[in-house]
Amino acid sequence: MVGRLTVVGYSDNKDAVLKRLRRVEGQVRGLTRMVESDTYCIDVLTQVSAATRALQAVALELLGEHLSHCVHDAVAAGGPEGDEKIIEARAAIERLVRS
């Protein structure tokens, strides 16, 4: 909606989320340097795995915040918005499980 201020569930932890994402960004830049330097395949794969786990940790944190704030508040308010938030959260969980 135009003119409506939306507060995201992670707003209280925004700095921590950004810090984690910057760390992942650094890991990915490190991966680029490893490939450019012809680093041994297994060492690169190990670092890919670490970056993947770090992104998954960010995703789980965001999901937890979404459930405890956005979904909780919508369900508590009642009406169709609560159902919509539950469907939205379920789809997000399905995407995370598939990734």
CSV table of C-alpha atoms in Angstrom, one decimal:
chain,number,residue,atom,x,y,z
A,1,MET,CA,0.0,0.0,0.0
A,2,VAL,CA,1.2,3.5,-0.8
A,3,GLY,CA,1.8,5.6,2.3
A,4,ARG,CA,1.7,2.7,4.7
A,5,LEU,CA,4.9,2.2,6.8
A,6,THR,CA,5.9,-1.4,6.8
A,7,VAL,CA,8.1,-2.7,9.6
A,8,VAL,CA,9.9,-5.9,8.7
A,9,GLY,CA,10.3,-8.7,11.2
A,10,TYR,CA,14.1,-8.4,11.3
A,11,SER,CA,14.2,-4.7,11.8
A,12,ASP,CA,15.4,-5.1,15.4
A,13,ASN,CA,18.3,-7.4,14.2
A,14,LYS,CA,19.0,-5.6,10.9
A,15,ASP,CA,22.6,-4.7,11.8
A,16,ALA,CA,23.3,-8.4,12.7
A,17,VAL,CA,21.8,-9.6,9.5
A,18,LEU,CA,23.8,-7.1,7.4
A,19,LYS,CA,27.0,-8.1,9.2
A,20,ARG,CA,26.3,-11.8,8.4
A,21,LEU,CA,25.6,-11.0,4.8
A,22,ARG,CA,28.8,-8.9,4.5
A,23,ARG,CA,30.7,-11.9,5.9
A,24,VAL,CA,29.1,-14.1,3.2
A,25,GLU,CA,29.9,-11.6,0.6
A,26,GLY,CA,33.6,-11.7,1.7
A,27,GLN,CA,33.5,-15.5,1.5
A,28,VAL,CA,32.2,-15.4,-2.0
A,29,ARG,CA,34.9,-12.9,-3.0
A,30,GLY,CA,37.4,-15.3,-1.5
A,31,LEU,CA,36.0,-18.1,-3.6
A,32,THR,CA,36.6,-16.0,-6.7
A,33,ARG,CA,40.2,-15.4,-5.7
A,34,MET,CA,40.7,-19.1,-5.0
A,35,VAL,CA,39.5,-20.0,-8.5
A,36,GLU,CA,41.5,-17.3,-10.1
A,37,SER,CA,44.6,-18.7,-8.2
A,38,ASP,CA,43.9,-22.2,-9.3
A,39,THR,CA,43.3,-23.5,-5.8
A,40,TYR,CA,42.8,-27.2,-5.3
A,41,CYS,CA,39.2,-28.2,-6.1
A,42,ILE,CA,38.4,-29.8,-2.7
A,43,ASP,CA,39.6,-26.6,-0.9
A,44,VAL,CA,37.3,-24.5,-3.1
A,45,LEU,CA,34.4,-26.9,-2.5
A,46,THR,CA,35.0,-26.7,1.3
A,47,GLN,CA,34.7,-23.0,1.1
A,48,VAL,CA,31.6,-23.2,-1.1
A,49,SER,CA,30.0,-25.4,1.6
A,50,ALA,CA,30.9,-22.9,4.3
A,51,ALA,CA,29.4,-20.0,2.3
A,52,THR,CA,26.3,-22.0,1.7
A,53,ARG,CA,25.9,-22.8,5.4
A,54,ALA,CA,26.4,-19.2,6.2
A,55,LEU,CA,23.6,-18.1,3.8
A,56,GLN,CA,21.4,-20.9,5.2
A,57,ALA,CA,21.9,-19.5,8.7
A,58,VAL,CA,20.9,-16.0,7.5
A,59,ALA,CA,17.8,-17.5,5.9
A,60,LEU,CA,16.8,-19.4,9.0
A,61,GLU,CA,17.3,-16.2,11.1
A,62,LEU,CA,15.1,-14.2,8.7
A,63,LEU,CA,12.5,-17.0,8.7
A,64,GLY,CA,12.4,-17.1,12.5
A,65,GLU,CA,11.9,-13.3,12.7
A,66,HIS,CA,9.2,-13.5,10.0
A,67,LEU,CA,7.3,-16.2,12.0
A,68,SER,CA,7.7,-14.5,15.4
A,69,HIS,CA,6.7,-11.0,14.1
A,70,CYS,CA,4.9,-10.8,10.8
A,71,VAL,CA,3.0,-14.1,10.9
A,72,HIS,CA,2.3,-13.9,14.7
A,73,ASP,CA,1.0,-10.4,14.4
A,74,ALA,CA,-1.2,-11.2,11.4
A,75,VAL,CA,-2.7,-14.3,13.0
A,76,ALA,CA,-3.3,-12.4,16.3
A,77,ALA,CA,-5.1,-9.7,14.3
A,78,GLY,CA,-7.4,-12.3,12.7
A,79,GLY,CA,-8.9,-12.2,9.3
A,80,PRO,CA,-7.6,-13.3,5.9
A,81,GLU,CA,-4.2,-11.6,6.3
A,82,GLY,CA,-3.2,-14.3,8.9
A,83,ASP,CA,-4.1,-17.0,6.5
A,84,GLU,CA,-2.1,-15.3,3.8
A,85,LYS,CA,1.0,-14.9,6.0
A,86,ILE,CA,0.8,-18.6,6.9
A,87,ILE,CA,0.6,-19.6,3.2
A,88,GLU,CA,3.5,-17.2,2.5
A,89,ALA,CA,5.6,-18.7,5.3
A,90,ARG,CA,4.9,-22.2,4.2
A,91,ALA,CA,6.1,-21.4,0.7
A,92,ALA,CA,9.3,-19.8,2.0
A,93,ILE,CA,10.0,-22.9,4.1
A,94,GLU,CA,9.4,-25.1,1.1
A,95,ARG,CA,11.9,-23.0,-0.9
A,96,LEU,CA,14.5,-23.3,1.9
A,97,VAL,CA,14.1,-27.0,2.2
A,98,ARG,CA,14.5,-27.5,-1.6
A,99,SER,CA,17.7,-25.4,-1.7
